[in-house]
Tab-separated table of N, CA and C in Angstrom:
chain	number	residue	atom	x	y	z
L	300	UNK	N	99.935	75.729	87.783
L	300	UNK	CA	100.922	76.097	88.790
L	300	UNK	C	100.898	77.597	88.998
L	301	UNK	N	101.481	78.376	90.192
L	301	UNK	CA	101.150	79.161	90.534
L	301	UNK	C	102.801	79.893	91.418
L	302	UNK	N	103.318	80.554	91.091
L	302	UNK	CA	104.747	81.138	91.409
L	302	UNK	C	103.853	82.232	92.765
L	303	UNK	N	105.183	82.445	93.789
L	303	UNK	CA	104.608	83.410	94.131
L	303	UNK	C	104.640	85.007	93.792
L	304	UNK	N	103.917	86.048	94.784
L	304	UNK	CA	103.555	87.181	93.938
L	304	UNK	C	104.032	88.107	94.866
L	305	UNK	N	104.861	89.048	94.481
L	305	UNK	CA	105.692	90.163	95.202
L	305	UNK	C	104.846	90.883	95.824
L	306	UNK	N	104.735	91.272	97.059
L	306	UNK	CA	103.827	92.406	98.016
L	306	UNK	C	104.904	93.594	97.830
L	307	UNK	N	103.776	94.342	97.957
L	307	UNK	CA	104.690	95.787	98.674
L	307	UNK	C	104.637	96.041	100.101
L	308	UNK	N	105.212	96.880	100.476
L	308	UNK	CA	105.052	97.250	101.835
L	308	UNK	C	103.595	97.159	102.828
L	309	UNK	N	103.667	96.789	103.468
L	309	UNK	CA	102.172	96.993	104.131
L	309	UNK	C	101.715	98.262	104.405
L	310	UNK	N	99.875	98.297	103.892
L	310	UNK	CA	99.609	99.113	104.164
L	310	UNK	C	99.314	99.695	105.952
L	311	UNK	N	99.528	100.913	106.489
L	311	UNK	CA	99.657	100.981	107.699
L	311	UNK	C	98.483	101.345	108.264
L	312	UNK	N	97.125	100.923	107.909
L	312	UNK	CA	95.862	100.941	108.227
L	312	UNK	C	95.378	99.521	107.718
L	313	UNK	N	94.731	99.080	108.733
L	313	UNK	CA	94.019	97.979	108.501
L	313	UNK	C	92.556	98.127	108.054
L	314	UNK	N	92.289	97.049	106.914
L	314	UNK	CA	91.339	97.628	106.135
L	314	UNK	C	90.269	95.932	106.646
L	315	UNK	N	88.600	96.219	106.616
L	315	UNK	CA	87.796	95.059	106.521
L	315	UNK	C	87.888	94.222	105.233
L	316	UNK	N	87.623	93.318	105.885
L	316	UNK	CA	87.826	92.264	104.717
L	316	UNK	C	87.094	91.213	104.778
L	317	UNK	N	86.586	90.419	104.072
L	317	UNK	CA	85.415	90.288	103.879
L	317	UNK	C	85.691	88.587	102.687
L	318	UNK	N	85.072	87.503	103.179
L	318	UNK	CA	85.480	86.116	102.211
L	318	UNK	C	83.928	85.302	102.009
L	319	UNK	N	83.810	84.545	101.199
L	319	UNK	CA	82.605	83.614	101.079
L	319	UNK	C	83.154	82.358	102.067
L	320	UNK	N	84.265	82.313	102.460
L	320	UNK	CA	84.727	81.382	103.043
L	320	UNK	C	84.548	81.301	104.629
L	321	UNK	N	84.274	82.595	104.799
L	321	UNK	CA	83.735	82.882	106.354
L	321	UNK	C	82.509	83.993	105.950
L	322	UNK	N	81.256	83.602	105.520
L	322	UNK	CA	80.110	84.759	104.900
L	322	UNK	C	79.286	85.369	105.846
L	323	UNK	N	79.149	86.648	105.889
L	323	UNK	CA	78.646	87.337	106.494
L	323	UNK	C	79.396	88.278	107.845
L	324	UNK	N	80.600	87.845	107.680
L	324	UNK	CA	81.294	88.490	108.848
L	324	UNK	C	82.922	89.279	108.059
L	325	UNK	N	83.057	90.310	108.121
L	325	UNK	CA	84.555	91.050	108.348
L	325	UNK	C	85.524	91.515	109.121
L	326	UNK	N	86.567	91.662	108.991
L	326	UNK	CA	87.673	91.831	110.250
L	326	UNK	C	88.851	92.321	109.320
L	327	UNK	N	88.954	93.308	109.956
L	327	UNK	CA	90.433	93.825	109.574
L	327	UNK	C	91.583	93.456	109.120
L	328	UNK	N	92.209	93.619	108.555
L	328	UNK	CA	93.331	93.096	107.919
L	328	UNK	C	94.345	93.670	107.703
L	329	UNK	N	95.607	93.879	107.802
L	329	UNK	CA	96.428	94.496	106.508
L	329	UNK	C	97.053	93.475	105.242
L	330	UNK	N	97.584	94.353	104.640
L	330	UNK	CA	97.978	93.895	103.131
L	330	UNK	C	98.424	94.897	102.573
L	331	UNK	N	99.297	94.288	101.869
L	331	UNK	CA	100.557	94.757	100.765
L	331	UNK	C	99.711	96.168	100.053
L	332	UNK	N	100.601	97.323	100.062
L	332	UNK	CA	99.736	98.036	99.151
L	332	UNK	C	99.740	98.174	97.874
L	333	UNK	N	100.771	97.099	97.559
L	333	UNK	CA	100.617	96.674	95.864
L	333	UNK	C	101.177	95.531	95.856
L	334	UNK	N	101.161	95.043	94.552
L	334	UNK	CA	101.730	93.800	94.056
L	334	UNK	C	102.061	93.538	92.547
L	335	UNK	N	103.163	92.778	92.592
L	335	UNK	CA	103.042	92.417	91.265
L	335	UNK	C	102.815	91.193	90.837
L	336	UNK	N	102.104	90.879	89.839
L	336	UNK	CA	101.591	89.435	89.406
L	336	UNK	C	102.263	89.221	88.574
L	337	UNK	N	103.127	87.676	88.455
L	337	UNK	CA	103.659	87.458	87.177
L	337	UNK	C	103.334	86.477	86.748
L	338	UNK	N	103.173	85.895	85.429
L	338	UNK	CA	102.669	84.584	84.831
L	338	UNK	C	102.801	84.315	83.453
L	339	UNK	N	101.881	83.833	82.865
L	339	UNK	CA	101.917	83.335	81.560
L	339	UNK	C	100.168	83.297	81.186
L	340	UNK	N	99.984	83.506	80.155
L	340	UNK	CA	98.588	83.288	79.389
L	340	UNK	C	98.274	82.239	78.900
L	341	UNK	N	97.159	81.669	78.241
L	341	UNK	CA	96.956	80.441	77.217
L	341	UNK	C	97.667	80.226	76.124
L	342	UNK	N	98.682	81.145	75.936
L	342	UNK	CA	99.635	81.049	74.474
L	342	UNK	C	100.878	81.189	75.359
L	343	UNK	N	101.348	80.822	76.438
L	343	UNK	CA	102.482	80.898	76.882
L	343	UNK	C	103.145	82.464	76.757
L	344	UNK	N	102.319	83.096	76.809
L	344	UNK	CA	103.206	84.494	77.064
L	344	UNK	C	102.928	85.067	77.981
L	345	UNK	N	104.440	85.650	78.343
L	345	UNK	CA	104.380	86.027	79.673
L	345	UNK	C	103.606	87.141	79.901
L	346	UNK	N	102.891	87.795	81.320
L	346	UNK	CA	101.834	88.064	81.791
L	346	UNK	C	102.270	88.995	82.912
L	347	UNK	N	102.397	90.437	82.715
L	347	UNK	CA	102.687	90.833	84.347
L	347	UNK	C	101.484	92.199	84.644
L	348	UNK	N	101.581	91.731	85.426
L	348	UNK	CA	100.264	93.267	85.904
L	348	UNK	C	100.615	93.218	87.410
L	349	UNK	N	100.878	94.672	87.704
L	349	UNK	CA	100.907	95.876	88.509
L	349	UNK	C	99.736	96.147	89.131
L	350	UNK	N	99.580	96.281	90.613
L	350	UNK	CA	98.337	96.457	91.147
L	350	UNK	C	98.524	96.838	92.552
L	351	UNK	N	97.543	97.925	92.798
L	351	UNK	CA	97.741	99.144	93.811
L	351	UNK	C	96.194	98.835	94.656
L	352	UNK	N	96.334	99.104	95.662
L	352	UNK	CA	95.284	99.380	96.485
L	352	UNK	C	94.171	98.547	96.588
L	353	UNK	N	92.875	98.409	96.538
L	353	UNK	CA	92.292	97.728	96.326
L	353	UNK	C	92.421	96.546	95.597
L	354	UNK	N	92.634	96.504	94.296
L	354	UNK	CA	92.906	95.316	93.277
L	354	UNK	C	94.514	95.081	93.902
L	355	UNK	N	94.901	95.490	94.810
L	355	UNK	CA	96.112	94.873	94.946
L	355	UNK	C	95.966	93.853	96.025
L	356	UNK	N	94.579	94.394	96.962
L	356	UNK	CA	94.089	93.487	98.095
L	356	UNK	C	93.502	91.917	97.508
L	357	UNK	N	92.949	92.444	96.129
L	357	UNK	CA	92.336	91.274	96.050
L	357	UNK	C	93.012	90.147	94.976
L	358	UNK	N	93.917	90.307	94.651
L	358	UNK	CA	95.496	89.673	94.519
L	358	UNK	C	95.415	88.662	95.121
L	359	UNK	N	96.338	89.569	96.551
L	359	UNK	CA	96.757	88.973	97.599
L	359	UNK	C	95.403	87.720	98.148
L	360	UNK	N	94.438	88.013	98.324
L	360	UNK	CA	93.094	87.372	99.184
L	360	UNK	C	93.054	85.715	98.243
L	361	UNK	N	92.754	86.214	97.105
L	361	UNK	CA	93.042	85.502	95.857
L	361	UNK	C	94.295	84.048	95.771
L	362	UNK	N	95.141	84.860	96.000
L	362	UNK	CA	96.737	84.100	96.133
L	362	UNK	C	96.284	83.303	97.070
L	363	UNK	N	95.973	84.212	98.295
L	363	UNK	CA	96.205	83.234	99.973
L	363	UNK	C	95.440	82.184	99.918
L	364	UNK	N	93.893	81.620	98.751
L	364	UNK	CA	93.500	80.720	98.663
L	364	UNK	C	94.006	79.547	97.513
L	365	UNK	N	94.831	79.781	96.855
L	365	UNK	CA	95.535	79.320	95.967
L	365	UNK	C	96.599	78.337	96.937
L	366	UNK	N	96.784	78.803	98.278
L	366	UNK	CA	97.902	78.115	99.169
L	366	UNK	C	97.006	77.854	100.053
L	367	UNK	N	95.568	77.585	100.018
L	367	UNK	CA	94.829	77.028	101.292
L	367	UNK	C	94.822	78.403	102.929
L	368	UNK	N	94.526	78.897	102.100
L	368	UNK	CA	94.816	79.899	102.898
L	368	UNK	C	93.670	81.142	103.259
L	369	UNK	N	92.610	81.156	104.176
L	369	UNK	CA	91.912	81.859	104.278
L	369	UNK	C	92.264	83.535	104.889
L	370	UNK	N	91.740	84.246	104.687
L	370	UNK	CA	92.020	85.834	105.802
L	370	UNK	C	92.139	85.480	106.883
L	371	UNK	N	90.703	85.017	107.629
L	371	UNK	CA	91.403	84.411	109.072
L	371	UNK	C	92.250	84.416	109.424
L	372	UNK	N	92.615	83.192	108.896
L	372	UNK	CA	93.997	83.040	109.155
L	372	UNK	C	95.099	83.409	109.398
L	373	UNK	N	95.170	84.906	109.036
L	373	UNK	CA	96.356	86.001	108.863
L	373	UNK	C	95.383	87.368	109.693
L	374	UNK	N	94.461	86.977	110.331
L	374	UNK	CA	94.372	88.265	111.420
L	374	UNK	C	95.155	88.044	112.755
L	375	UNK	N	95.110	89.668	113.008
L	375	UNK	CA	95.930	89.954	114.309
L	375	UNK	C	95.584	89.553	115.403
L	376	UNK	N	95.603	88.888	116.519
L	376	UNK	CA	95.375	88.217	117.236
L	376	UNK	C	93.658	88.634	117.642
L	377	UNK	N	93.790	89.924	118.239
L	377	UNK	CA	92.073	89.792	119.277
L	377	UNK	C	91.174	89.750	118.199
L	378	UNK	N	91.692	90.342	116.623
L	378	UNK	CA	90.102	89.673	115.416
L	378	UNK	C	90.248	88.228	115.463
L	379	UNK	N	91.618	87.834	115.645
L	379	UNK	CA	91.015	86.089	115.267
L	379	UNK	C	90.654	85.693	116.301
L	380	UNK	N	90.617	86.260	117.614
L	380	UNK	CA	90.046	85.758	118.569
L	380	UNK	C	88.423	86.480	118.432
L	381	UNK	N	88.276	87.088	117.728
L	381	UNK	CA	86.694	87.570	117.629
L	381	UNK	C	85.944	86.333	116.215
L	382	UNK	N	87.120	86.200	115.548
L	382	UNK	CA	86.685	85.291	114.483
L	382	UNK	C	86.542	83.943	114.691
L	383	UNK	N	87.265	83.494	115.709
L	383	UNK	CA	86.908	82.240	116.519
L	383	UNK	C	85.915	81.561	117.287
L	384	UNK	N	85.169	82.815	118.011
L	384	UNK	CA	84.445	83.128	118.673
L	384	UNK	C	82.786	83.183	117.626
L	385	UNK	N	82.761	83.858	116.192
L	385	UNK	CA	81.856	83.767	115.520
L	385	UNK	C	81.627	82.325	115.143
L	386	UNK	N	82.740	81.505	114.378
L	386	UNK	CA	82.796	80.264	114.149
L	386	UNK	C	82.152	79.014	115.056
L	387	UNK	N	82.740	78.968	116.622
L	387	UNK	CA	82.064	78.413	117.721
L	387	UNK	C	80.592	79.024	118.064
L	388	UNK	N	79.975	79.984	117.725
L	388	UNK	CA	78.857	80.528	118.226
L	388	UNK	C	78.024	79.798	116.661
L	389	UNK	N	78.339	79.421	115.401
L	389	UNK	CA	77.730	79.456	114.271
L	389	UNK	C	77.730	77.794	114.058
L	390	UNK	N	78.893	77.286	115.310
L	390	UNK	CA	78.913	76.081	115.190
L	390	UNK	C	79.698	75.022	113.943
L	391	UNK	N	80.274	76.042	113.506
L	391	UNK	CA	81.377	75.854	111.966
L	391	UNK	C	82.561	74.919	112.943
L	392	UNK	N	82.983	74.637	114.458
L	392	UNK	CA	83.837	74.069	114.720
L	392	UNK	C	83.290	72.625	114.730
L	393	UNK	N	82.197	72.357	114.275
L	393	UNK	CA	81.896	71.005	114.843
L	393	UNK	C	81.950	69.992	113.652
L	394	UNK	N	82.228	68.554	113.537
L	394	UNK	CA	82.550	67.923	112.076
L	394	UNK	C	81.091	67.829	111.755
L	395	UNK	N	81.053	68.168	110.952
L	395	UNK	CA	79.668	67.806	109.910
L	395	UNK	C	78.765	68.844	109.724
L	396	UNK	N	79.139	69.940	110.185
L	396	UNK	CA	77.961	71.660	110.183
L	396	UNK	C	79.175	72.178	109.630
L	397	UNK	N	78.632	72.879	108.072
L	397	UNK	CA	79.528	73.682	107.360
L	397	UNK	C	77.918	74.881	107.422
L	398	UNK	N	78.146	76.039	106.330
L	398	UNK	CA	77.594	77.051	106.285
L	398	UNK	C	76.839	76.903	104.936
L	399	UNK	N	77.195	75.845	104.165
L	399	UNK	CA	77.043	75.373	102.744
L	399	UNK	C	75.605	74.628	102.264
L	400	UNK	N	74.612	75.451	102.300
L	400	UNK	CA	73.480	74.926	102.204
L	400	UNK	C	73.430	73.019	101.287
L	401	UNK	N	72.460	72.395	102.564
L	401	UNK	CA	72.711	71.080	101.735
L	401	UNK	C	73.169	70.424	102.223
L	402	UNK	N	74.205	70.331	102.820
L	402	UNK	CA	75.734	69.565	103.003
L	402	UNK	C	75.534	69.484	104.875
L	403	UNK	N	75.058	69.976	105.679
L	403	UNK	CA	74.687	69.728	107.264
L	403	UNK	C	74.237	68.587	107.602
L	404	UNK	N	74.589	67.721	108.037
L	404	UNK	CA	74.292	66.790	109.186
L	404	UNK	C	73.219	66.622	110.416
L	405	UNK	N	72.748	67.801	110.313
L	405	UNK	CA	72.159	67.844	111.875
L	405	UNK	C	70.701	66.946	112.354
L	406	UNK	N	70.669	65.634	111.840
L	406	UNK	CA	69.751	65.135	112.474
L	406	UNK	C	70.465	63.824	113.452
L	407	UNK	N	72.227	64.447	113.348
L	407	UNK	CA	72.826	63.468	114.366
L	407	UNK	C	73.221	63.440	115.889
C-alpha cells in the first residue's frame, strides 16, 4: 500500500521530462519542488525522507505511476496536444501496436 506524498509548491519553470512509458520523446512539465515521502521499511519502521529538486521530481513521476498515472497525462494542454500527436503518428493509438518489442500484432 501506498499513502499519499506531500508536494511543495510548484516549481515556476517547467522542466522536460522524460518516461519509458512514452520512450524517446520529452515534454515539459511542472512539479512540486519538493516532497515529502512517508512510509515504513521491512521491519515496520517508520520511513520519512525529504526531497528537493530533482529527486523530488522523481518522487513525484514515481508516485504518479503507483496511481496509473503517466506524465502525459498531467501536461499542459498544447504538449499534450504535441504528445498526442507523437502517439497517433507512432501508431500507439491503435489496439494491438504497443512500442514493446515482441508484443505487435501487425500482420493483421
Amino acid at each position: 500500500t501506498h499513502t499519499p506524498i506531500e508536494a511543495g509548491p510548484a516549481d515556476d519553470e517547467l522542466e522536460s521530462e522524460g518516461c519509458l512509458s512514452f520512450p524517446g520523446e520529452r515534454f515539459a512539465l511542472k512539479r512540486g519542488e519538493s516532497v515529502i515521502v512517508e512510509g515504513v521499511d521491512l521491519e515496520n519502521k517508520p520511513v520519512r525522507i525529504e526531497a528537493e529538486g530533482w529527486f523530488a521530481r522523481v518522487f513525484q513521476h514515481e508516485f504518479d505511476h503507483l496511481n496509473g498515472i503517466i506524465y502525459v497525462d498531467k501536461l499542459e494542454f498544447e504538449s499534450r496536444k504535441e504528445a498526442f500527436e507523437v502517439m497517433e503518428q507512432l501508431g500507439w493509438n491503435k489496439p494491438g501496436v504497443s512500442w514493446l518489442p515482441g508484443t505487435d500484432n501487425l500482420e493483421d
